[in-house]
Amino acid sequence: MRKYILSSFVALFVGFFLAKFFLEQYDSYEGIKFTSNTGETLYFIRYNTYSSEEEMEKKTLSLPNYIYQEDKGKYIVYVGITKDPKNLIKLTNYYSSLGYTTYTEEFLVTNQSFLKELENYDQILSSTEDDVVIASIASQVLEKYEEFHGSED
């Protein structure tokens, strides 16, 4: 019985120092520690922020389509998503022409299916100046984001 207890203490002692050694090696490593970065930074066009869901629903009746995010009791409404800076300008100009004040935020999105869909929509958006097409694409992108959002990460 005594040799089992002694063996257990020696094993714990050696294990502790090996773990300490490996953790110190990892912490002192100055190279890249991340294994991959499969996401892309996207531009989200923010319409407004509201303090309640009821207020948000009342104030967004005129919007053709939007998504929202609840964060610390605030409801943040987004009306467009793109990864192309030129399309960002096109979308913000479109909403400005409708009388909406918008803001731009950047988020890292990792859902590869959505990113592929967005790339297709961005190609179409970059080749049009028609407001009807721009509105349609903006709505379709938001719908796709909602569709894929549940499977993200």
Short mmCIF file of N, CA and C in Angstrom, two decimals:
data_model
loop_
_atom_site.label_atom_id
_atom_site.label_comp_id
_atom_site.label_asym_id
_atom_site.label_seq_id
_atom_site.Cartn_x
_atom_site.Cartn_y
_atom_site.Cartn_z
N MET A 1 0.82 -1.19 0.00
CA MET A 1 0.00 0.00 0.00
C MET A 1 0.87 1.26 0.00
N ARG A 2 1.95 1.22 0.75
CA ARG A 2 2.83 2.37 0.88
C ARG A 2 3.51 2.69 -0.46
N LYS A 3 3.89 1.67 -1.21
CA LYS A 3 4.56 1.93 -2.49
C LYS A 3 3.60 2.53 -3.51
N TYR A 4 2.27 2.22 -3.40
CA TYR A 4 1.29 2.83 -4.30
C TYR A 4 1.12 4.31 -4.01
N ILE A 5 1.10 4.66 -2.76
CA ILE A 5 0.97 6.07 -2.37
C ILE A 5 2.21 6.83 -2.80
N LEU A 6 3.39 6.26 -2.57
CA LEU A 6 4.64 6.90 -2.97
C LEU A 6 4.69 7.05 -4.49
N SER A 7 4.29 6.03 -5.22
CA SER A 7 4.28 6.09 -6.70
C SER A 7 3.31 7.16 -7.19
N SER A 8 2.17 7.26 -6.55
CA SER A 8 1.18 8.28 -6.93
C SER A 8 1.73 9.68 -6.72
N PHE A 9 2.39 9.93 -5.60
CA PHE A 9 2.98 11.25 -5.33
C PHE A 9 4.09 11.58 -6.33
N VAL A 10 4.91 10.61 -6.65
CA VAL A 10 5.99 10.84 -7.63
C VAL A 10 5.37 11.15 -8.99
N ALA A 11 4.34 10.40 -9.39
CA ALA A 11 3.69 10.64 -10.68
C ALA A 11 3.06 12.03 -10.72
N LEU A 12 2.39 12.45 -9.66
CA LEU A 12 1.80 13.77 -9.59
C LEU A 12 2.87 14.86 -9.63
N PHE A 13 3.96 14.64 -8.92
CA PHE A 13 5.05 15.61 -8.88
C PHE A 13 5.68 15.78 -10.27
N VAL A 14 5.98 14.67 -10.92
CA VAL A 14 6.57 14.71 -12.27
C VAL A 14 5.56 15.33 -13.25
N GLY A 15 4.29 14.94 -13.16
CA GLY A 15 3.26 15.49 -14.04
C GLY A 15 3.10 16.99 -13.88
N PHE A 16 3.15 17.47 -12.65
CA PHE A 16 3.04 18.90 -12.40
C PHE A 16 4.18 19.66 -13.08
N PHE A 17 5.41 19.20 -12.93
CA PHE A 17 6.54 19.91 -13.51
C PHE A 17 6.57 19.80 -15.04
N LEU A 18 6.14 18.68 -15.59
CA LEU A 18 6.05 18.58 -17.05
C LEU A 18 4.99 19.53 -17.60
N ALA A 19 3.85 19.59 -16.95
CA ALA A 19 2.80 20.51 -17.38
C ALA A 19 3.27 21.96 -17.28
N LYS A 20 3.93 22.30 -16.21
CA LYS A 20 4.45 23.65 -16.02
C LYS A 20 5.46 23.98 -17.12
N PHE A 21 6.33 23.04 -17.45
CA PHE A 21 7.33 23.24 -18.49
C PHE A 21 6.67 23.50 -19.85
N PHE A 22 5.69 22.68 -20.21
CA PHE A 22 5.02 22.84 -21.51
C PHE A 22 4.23 24.14 -21.58
N LEU A 23 3.56 24.53 -20.52
CA LEU A 23 2.81 25.78 -20.52
C LEU A 23 3.74 26.98 -20.64
N GLU A 24 4.89 26.94 -20.00
CA GLU A 24 5.86 28.02 -20.12
C GLU A 24 6.40 28.10 -21.54
N GLN A 25 6.61 26.97 -22.18
CA GLN A 25 7.08 26.96 -23.56
C GLN A 25 6.03 27.58 -24.48
N TYR A 26 4.79 27.25 -24.25
CA TYR A 26 3.70 27.78 -25.07
C TYR A 26 3.57 29.29 -24.87
N ASP A 27 3.60 29.76 -23.63
CA ASP A 27 3.46 31.19 -23.35
C ASP A 27 4.61 32.00 -23.93
N SER A 28 5.81 31.44 -23.96
CA SER A 28 6.96 32.19 -24.46
C SER A 28 7.09 32.12 -25.98
N TYR A 29 6.27 31.31 -26.63
CA TYR A 29 6.31 31.18 -28.09
C TYR A 29 5.81 32.47 -28.72
N GLU A 30 6.58 33.05 -29.62
CA GLU A 30 6.21 34.33 -30.20
C GLU A 30 5.67 34.21 -31.62
N GLY A 31 5.51 33.03 -32.11
CA GLY A 31 4.95 32.83 -33.45
C GLY A 31 3.44 32.93 -33.41
N ILE A 32 2.82 32.56 -34.50
CA ILE A 32 1.37 32.59 -34.60
C ILE A 32 0.79 31.43 -33.80
N LYS A 33 -0.15 31.72 -32.93
CA LYS A 33 -0.76 30.69 -32.09
C LYS A 33 -2.10 30.21 -32.63
N PHE A 34 -2.76 31.00 -33.48
CA PHE A 34 -4.06 30.60 -34.00
C PHE A 34 -3.87 29.56 -35.09
N THR A 35 -4.73 28.57 -35.10
CA THR A 35 -4.60 27.51 -36.09
C THR A 35 -5.21 27.89 -37.43
N SER A 36 -6.29 28.67 -37.42
CA SER A 36 -6.88 29.10 -38.68
C SER A 36 -7.78 30.30 -38.44
N ASN A 37 -8.02 31.02 -39.50
CA ASN A 37 -8.95 32.14 -39.46
C ASN A 37 -9.81 32.01 -40.72
N THR A 38 -10.93 31.36 -40.59
CA THR A 38 -11.75 31.07 -41.76
C THR A 38 -12.83 32.11 -41.99
N GLY A 39 -12.88 33.16 -41.18
CA GLY A 39 -13.91 34.17 -41.33
C GLY A 39 -13.45 35.33 -42.19
N GLU A 40 -14.40 36.17 -42.53
CA GLU A 40 -14.12 37.39 -43.29
C GLU A 40 -14.81 38.56 -42.62
N THR A 41 -14.20 39.71 -42.73
CA THR A 41 -14.80 40.92 -42.18
C THR A 41 -15.82 41.45 -43.18
N LEU A 42 -17.04 41.65 -42.69
CA LEU A 42 -18.11 42.16 -43.53
C LEU A 42 -18.58 43.50 -43.01
N TYR A 43 -19.12 44.30 -43.91
CA TYR A 43 -19.70 45.58 -43.55
C TYR A 43 -21.19 45.40 -43.32
N PHE A 44 -21.65 45.76 -42.14
CA PHE A 44 -23.06 45.73 -41.81
C PHE A 44 -23.54 47.18 -41.78
N ILE A 45 -24.64 47.45 -42.44
CA ILE A 45 -25.19 48.80 -42.48
C ILE A 45 -26.25 48.90 -41.39
N ARG A 46 -25.92 49.67 -40.36
CA ARG A 46 -26.80 49.82 -39.20
C ARG A 46 -27.75 50.98 -39.43
N TYR A 47 -29.01 50.71 -39.18
CA TYR A 47 -30.03 51.75 -39.32
C TYR A 47 -30.19 52.54 -38.03
N ASN A 48 -30.43 51.84 -36.92
CA ASN A 48 -30.63 52.53 -35.67
C ASN A 48 -30.58 51.54 -34.51
N THR A 49 -30.58 52.08 -33.29
CA THR A 49 -30.60 51.27 -32.07
C THR A 49 -31.79 51.71 -31.24
N TYR A 50 -32.51 50.72 -30.70
CA TYR A 50 -33.72 51.00 -29.93
C TYR A 50 -33.62 50.36 -28.56
N SER A 51 -34.35 50.95 -27.61
CA SER A 51 -34.28 50.47 -26.24
C SER A 51 -35.27 49.34 -25.94
N SER A 52 -36.23 49.11 -26.83
CA SER A 52 -37.17 48.00 -26.62
C SER A 52 -37.57 47.41 -27.96
N GLU A 53 -38.03 46.19 -27.90
CA GLU A 53 -38.45 45.51 -29.13
C GLU A 53 -39.71 46.17 -29.70
N GLU A 54 -40.60 46.63 -28.84
CA GLU A 54 -41.82 47.30 -29.29
C GLU A 54 -41.49 48.59 -30.03
N GLU A 55 -40.56 49.37 -29.48
CA GLU A 55 -40.14 50.62 -30.13
C GLU A 55 -39.52 50.31 -31.48
N MET A 56 -38.69 49.28 -31.54
CA MET A 56 -38.05 48.89 -32.79
C MET A 56 -39.10 48.53 -33.84
N GLU A 57 -40.07 47.74 -33.45
CA GLU A 57 -41.10 47.32 -34.40
C GLU A 57 -41.91 48.50 -34.93
N LYS A 58 -42.20 49.48 -34.07
CA LYS A 58 -42.95 50.66 -34.50
C LYS A 58 -42.13 51.53 -35.46
N LYS A 59 -40.84 51.72 -35.15
CA LYS A 59 -40.01 52.65 -35.91
C LYS A 59 -39.45 52.06 -37.21
N THR A 60 -39.61 50.76 -37.41
CA THR A 60 -39.06 50.14 -38.62
C THR A 60 -40.13 49.69 -39.60
N LEU A 61 -41.35 50.16 -39.41
CA LEU A 61 -42.44 49.77 -40.31
C LEU A 61 -42.18 50.16 -41.76
N SER A 62 -41.47 51.26 -41.98
CA SER A 62 -41.23 51.73 -43.34
C SER A 62 -40.08 50.99 -44.03
N LEU A 63 -39.31 50.20 -43.28
CA LEU A 63 -38.19 49.48 -43.87
C LEU A 63 -38.70 48.25 -44.62
N PRO A 64 -38.19 48.03 -45.84
CA PRO A 64 -38.64 46.85 -46.59
C PRO A 64 -38.16 45.54 -45.96
N ASN A 65 -36.98 45.53 -45.41
CA ASN A 65 -36.45 44.33 -44.77
C ASN A 65 -35.31 44.76 -43.85
N TYR A 66 -35.18 44.04 -42.74
CA TYR A 66 -34.10 44.33 -41.80
C TYR A 66 -33.86 43.11 -40.94
N ILE A 67 -32.71 43.09 -40.31
CA ILE A 67 -32.41 42.12 -39.27
C ILE A 67 -32.05 42.91 -38.03
N TYR A 68 -32.12 42.26 -36.89
CA TYR A 68 -31.74 42.97 -35.67
C TYR A 68 -30.99 42.04 -34.75
N GLN A 69 -30.25 42.67 -33.85
CA GLN A 69 -29.48 41.95 -32.85
C GLN A 69 -29.79 42.57 -31.50
N GLU A 70 -30.09 41.73 -30.53
CA GLU A 70 -30.34 42.22 -29.18
C GLU A 70 -29.02 42.15 -28.42
N ASP A 71 -28.61 43.29 -27.85
CA ASP A 71 -27.36 43.36 -27.12
C ASP A 71 -27.55 44.21 -25.88
N LYS A 72 -27.51 43.59 -24.70
CA LYS A 72 -27.64 44.27 -23.42
C LYS A 72 -28.90 45.12 -23.33
N GLY A 73 -30.01 44.56 -23.78
CA GLY A 73 -31.28 45.26 -23.70
C GLY A 73 -31.52 46.26 -24.81
N LYS A 74 -30.59 46.41 -25.73
CA LYS A 74 -30.74 47.31 -26.88
C LYS A 74 -30.97 46.47 -28.12
N TYR A 75 -31.78 46.99 -29.04
CA TYR A 75 -32.09 46.31 -30.28
C TYR A 75 -31.46 47.09 -31.43
N ILE A 76 -30.49 46.47 -32.07
CA ILE A 76 -29.72 47.11 -33.14
C ILE A 76 -30.25 46.61 -34.47
N VAL A 77 -30.68 47.53 -35.34
CA VAL A 77 -31.29 47.18 -36.62
C VAL A 77 -30.29 47.38 -37.74
N TYR A 78 -30.16 46.35 -38.59
CA TYR A 78 -29.27 46.40 -39.76
C TYR A 78 -30.11 46.25 -41.02
N VAL A 79 -29.75 47.03 -42.06
CA VAL A 79 -30.52 47.00 -43.31
C VAL A 79 -29.71 46.50 -44.50
N GLY A 80 -28.43 46.20 -44.31
CA GLY A 80 -27.62 45.72 -45.42
C GLY A 80 -26.34 45.08 -44.95
N ILE A 81 -25.81 44.18 -45.79
CA ILE A 81 -24.54 43.50 -45.52
C ILE A 81 -23.79 43.37 -46.84
N THR A 82 -22.51 43.66 -46.81
CA THR A 82 -21.66 43.47 -47.98
C THR A 82 -20.22 43.30 -47.53
N LYS A 83 -19.39 42.76 -48.42
CA LYS A 83 -17.97 42.73 -48.09
C LYS A 83 -17.15 43.59 -49.05
N ASP A 84 -17.82 44.18 -50.03
CA ASP A 84 -17.16 45.03 -51.02
C ASP A 84 -17.33 46.50 -50.63
N PRO A 85 -16.23 47.23 -50.43
CA PRO A 85 -16.33 48.65 -50.04
C PRO A 85 -17.11 49.50 -51.05
N LYS A 86 -17.02 49.17 -52.35
CA LYS A 86 -17.77 49.92 -53.36
C LYS A 86 -19.26 49.68 -53.22
N ASN A 87 -19.62 48.44 -52.92
CA ASN A 87 -21.03 48.12 -52.70
C ASN A 87 -21.54 48.75 -51.41
N LEU A 88 -20.67 48.90 -50.43
CA LEU A 88 -21.05 49.58 -49.20
C LEU A 88 -21.46 51.01 -49.51
N ILE A 89 -20.68 51.68 -50.33
CA ILE A 89 -21.01 53.06 -50.72
C ILE A 89 -22.33 53.08 -51.49
N LYS A 90 -22.50 52.12 -52.39
CA LYS A 90 -23.73 52.05 -53.18
C LYS A 90 -24.96 51.85 -52.28
N LEU A 91 -24.84 50.95 -51.31
CA LEU A 91 -25.96 50.69 -50.40
C LEU A 91 -26.25 51.88 -49.49
N THR A 92 -25.21 52.49 -48.94
CA THR A 92 -25.44 53.64 -48.07
C THR A 92 -26.04 54.81 -48.86
N ASN A 93 -25.61 54.99 -50.11
CA ASN A 93 -26.20 56.04 -50.95
C ASN A 93 -27.66 55.73 -51.25
N TYR A 94 -27.97 54.46 -51.47
CA TYR A 94 -29.35 54.06 -51.74
C TYR A 94 -30.23 54.40 -50.53
N TYR A 95 -29.80 54.01 -49.33
CA TYR A 95 -30.61 54.29 -48.14
C TYR A 95 -30.66 55.79 -47.85
N SER A 96 -29.60 56.50 -48.16
CA SER A 96 -29.59 57.96 -47.99
C SER A 96 -30.61 58.61 -48.93
N SER A 97 -30.71 58.09 -50.15
CA SER A 97 -31.68 58.63 -51.11
C SER A 97 -33.12 58.41 -50.64
N LEU A 98 -33.32 57.41 -49.80
CA LEU A 98 -34.65 57.14 -49.24
C LEU A 98 -34.91 57.97 -47.98
N GLY A 99 -33.88 58.71 -47.53
CA GLY A 99 -34.02 59.56 -46.36
C GLY A 99 -33.60 58.90 -45.06
N TYR A 100 -32.93 57.75 -45.14
CA TYR A 100 -32.48 57.05 -43.94
C TYR A 100 -31.04 57.43 -43.62
N THR A 101 -30.76 57.63 -42.36
CA THR A 101 -29.39 57.84 -41.92
C THR A 101 -28.86 56.48 -41.47
N THR A 102 -27.72 56.09 -42.02
CA THR A 102 -27.16 54.77 -41.70
C THR A 102 -25.73 54.92 -41.20
N TYR A 103 -25.26 53.86 -40.57
CA TYR A 103 -23.91 53.81 -40.03
C TYR A 103 -23.31 52.47 -40.45
N THR A 104 -22.00 52.41 -40.50
CA THR A 104 -21.33 51.18 -40.91
C THR A 104 -20.62 50.55 -39.72
N GLU A 105 -20.79 49.24 -39.60
CA GLU A 105 -20.08 48.47 -38.59
C GLU A 105 -19.43 47.28 -39.27
N GLU A 106 -18.31 46.82 -38.74
CA GLU A 106 -17.62 45.67 -39.30
C GLU A 106 -17.70 44.50 -38.31
N PHE A 107 -18.01 43.32 -38.86
CA PHE A 107 -18.08 42.12 -38.05
C PHE A 107 -17.36 40.99 -38.78
N LEU A 108 -16.77 40.10 -38.01
CA LEU A 108 -16.16 38.89 -38.56
C LEU A 108 -17.23 37.82 -38.65
N VAL A 109 -17.44 37.30 -39.86
CA VAL A 109 -18.44 36.26 -40.09
C VAL A 109 -17.70 35.02 -40.57
N THR A 110 -18.00 33.88 -39.97
CA THR A 110 -17.27 32.65 -40.27
C THR A 110 -18.09 31.62 -41.04
N ASN A 111 -19.37 31.86 -41.25
CA ASN A 111 -20.21 30.90 -41.94
C ASN A 111 -19.86 30.90 -43.43
N GLN A 112 -19.19 29.85 -43.86
CA GLN A 112 -18.69 29.79 -45.24
C GLN A 112 -19.82 29.74 -46.27
N SER A 113 -20.92 29.10 -45.94
CA SER A 113 -22.06 29.04 -46.87
C SER A 113 -22.61 30.45 -47.12
N PHE A 114 -22.76 31.21 -46.04
CA PHE A 114 -23.25 32.58 -46.21
C PHE A 114 -22.25 33.42 -46.98
N LEU A 115 -20.96 33.27 -46.70
CA LEU A 115 -19.93 34.06 -47.38
C LEU A 115 -19.94 33.79 -48.89
N LYS A 116 -20.17 32.54 -49.28
CA LYS A 116 -20.26 32.21 -50.72
C LYS A 116 -21.48 32.85 -51.36
N GLU A 117 -22.61 32.80 -50.66
CA GLU A 117 -23.82 33.44 -51.17
C GLU A 117 -23.62 34.94 -51.29
N LEU A 118 -23.01 35.55 -50.28
CA LEU A 118 -22.78 36.99 -50.29
C LEU A 118 -21.89 37.40 -51.45
N GLU A 119 -20.91 36.58 -51.75
CA GLU A 119 -20.02 36.87 -52.88
C GLU A 119 -20.81 36.96 -54.19
N ASN A 120 -21.75 36.05 -54.38
CA ASN A 120 -22.60 36.08 -55.58
C ASN A 120 -23.45 37.34 -55.62
N TYR A 121 -24.07 37.67 -54.49
CA TYR A 121 -24.89 38.87 -54.44
C TYR A 121 -24.06 40.13 -54.64
N ASP A 122 -22.85 40.16 -54.10
CA ASP A 122 -21.97 41.32 -54.28
C ASP A 122 -21.60 41.52 -55.75
N GLN A 123 -21.42 40.43 -56.48
CA GLN A 123 -21.11 40.55 -57.91
C GLN A 123 -22.27 41.18 -58.66
N ILE A 124 -23.47 40.75 -58.35
CA ILE A 124 -24.65 41.32 -59.01
C ILE A 124 -24.81 42.78 -58.62
N LEU A 125 -24.65 43.06 -57.34
CA LEU A 125 -24.80 44.43 -56.84
C LEU A 125 -23.78 45.38 -57.48
N SER A 126 -22.57 44.90 -57.67
CA SER A 126 -21.54 45.77 -58.25
C SER A 126 -21.81 46.11 -59.71
N SER A 127 -22.66 45.32 -60.38
CA SER A 127 -22.91 45.56 -61.80
C SER A 127 -24.23 46.27 -62.06
N THR A 128 -24.88 46.80 -61.04
CA THR A 128 -26.17 47.48 -61.25
C THR A 128 -26.18 48.85 -60.61
N GLU A 129 -27.03 49.71 -61.18
CA GLU A 129 -27.29 51.03 -60.60
C GLU A 129 -28.78 51.21 -60.37
N ASP A 130 -29.57 50.20 -60.69
CA ASP A 130 -31.03 50.25 -60.57
C ASP A 130 -31.44 50.12 -59.11
N ASP A 131 -32.19 51.09 -58.60
CA ASP A 131 -32.61 51.09 -57.20
C ASP A 131 -33.48 49.89 -56.84
N VAL A 132 -34.29 49.43 -57.79
CA VAL A 132 -35.16 48.27 -57.52
C VAL A 132 -34.30 47.03 -57.32
N VAL A 133 -33.28 46.87 -58.14
CA VAL A 133 -32.37 45.72 -58.02
C VAL A 133 -31.55 45.83 -56.73
N ILE A 134 -31.08 47.01 -56.42
CA ILE A 134 -30.31 47.22 -55.18
C ILE A 134 -31.16 46.85 -53.97
N ALA A 135 -32.41 47.31 -53.93
CA ALA A 135 -33.30 46.99 -52.82
C ALA A 135 -33.55 45.49 -52.73
N SER A 136 -33.75 44.87 -53.86
CA SER A 136 -34.02 43.43 -53.89
C SER A 136 -32.81 42.63 -53.38
N ILE A 137 -31.63 43.00 -53.84
CA ILE A 137 -30.42 42.30 -53.41
C ILE A 137 -30.19 42.50 -51.92
N ALA A 138 -30.37 43.72 -51.43
CA ALA A 138 -30.18 43.99 -50.00
C ALA A 138 -31.12 43.12 -49.17
N SER A 139 -32.37 43.00 -49.60
CA SER A 139 -33.33 42.16 -48.88
C SER A 139 -32.96 40.69 -48.93
N GLN A 140 -32.52 40.22 -50.10
CA GLN A 140 -32.16 38.82 -50.25
C GLN A 140 -30.94 38.47 -49.40
N VAL A 141 -29.98 39.37 -49.32
CA VAL A 141 -28.80 39.12 -48.49
C VAL A 141 -29.20 39.00 -47.02
N LEU A 142 -30.09 39.89 -46.56
CA LEU A 142 -30.55 39.82 -45.17
C LEU A 142 -31.29 38.51 -44.90
N GLU A 143 -32.10 38.08 -45.86
CA GLU A 143 -32.82 36.81 -45.71
C GLU A 143 -31.84 35.64 -45.63
N LYS A 144 -30.81 35.66 -46.48
CA LYS A 144 -29.81 34.60 -46.44
C LYS A 144 -29.04 34.62 -45.13
N TYR A 145 -28.75 35.80 -44.63
CA TYR A 145 -28.04 35.89 -43.35
C TYR A 145 -28.88 35.26 -42.25
N GLU A 146 -30.17 35.58 -42.22
CA GLU A 146 -31.05 34.97 -41.22
C GLU A 146 -31.11 33.46 -41.38
N GLU A 147 -31.15 33.00 -42.63
CA GLU A 147 -31.22 31.57 -42.91
C GLU A 147 -29.98 30.84 -42.40
N PHE A 148 -28.80 31.42 -42.65
CA PHE A 148 -27.55 30.76 -42.28
C PHE A 148 -27.10 31.09 -40.87
N HIS A 149 -27.65 32.11 -40.26
CA HIS A 149 -27.19 32.57 -38.96
C HIS A 149 -27.30 31.49 -37.89
N GLY A 150 -28.31 30.68 -37.95
CA GLY A 150 -28.50 29.62 -36.97
C GLY A 150 -27.41 28.56 -37.04
N SER A 151 -26.78 28.38 -38.21
CA SER A 151 -25.74 27.35 -38.36
C SER A 151 -24.33 27.92 -38.26
N GLU A 152 -24.23 29.24 -37.93
CA GLU A 152 -22.90 29.87 -37.83
C GLU A 152 -22.15 29.37 -36.63
N ASP A 153 -20.86 29.19 -36.80
CA ASP A 153 -19.93 28.72 -35.78
C ASP A 153 -20.37 27.39 -35.33
#
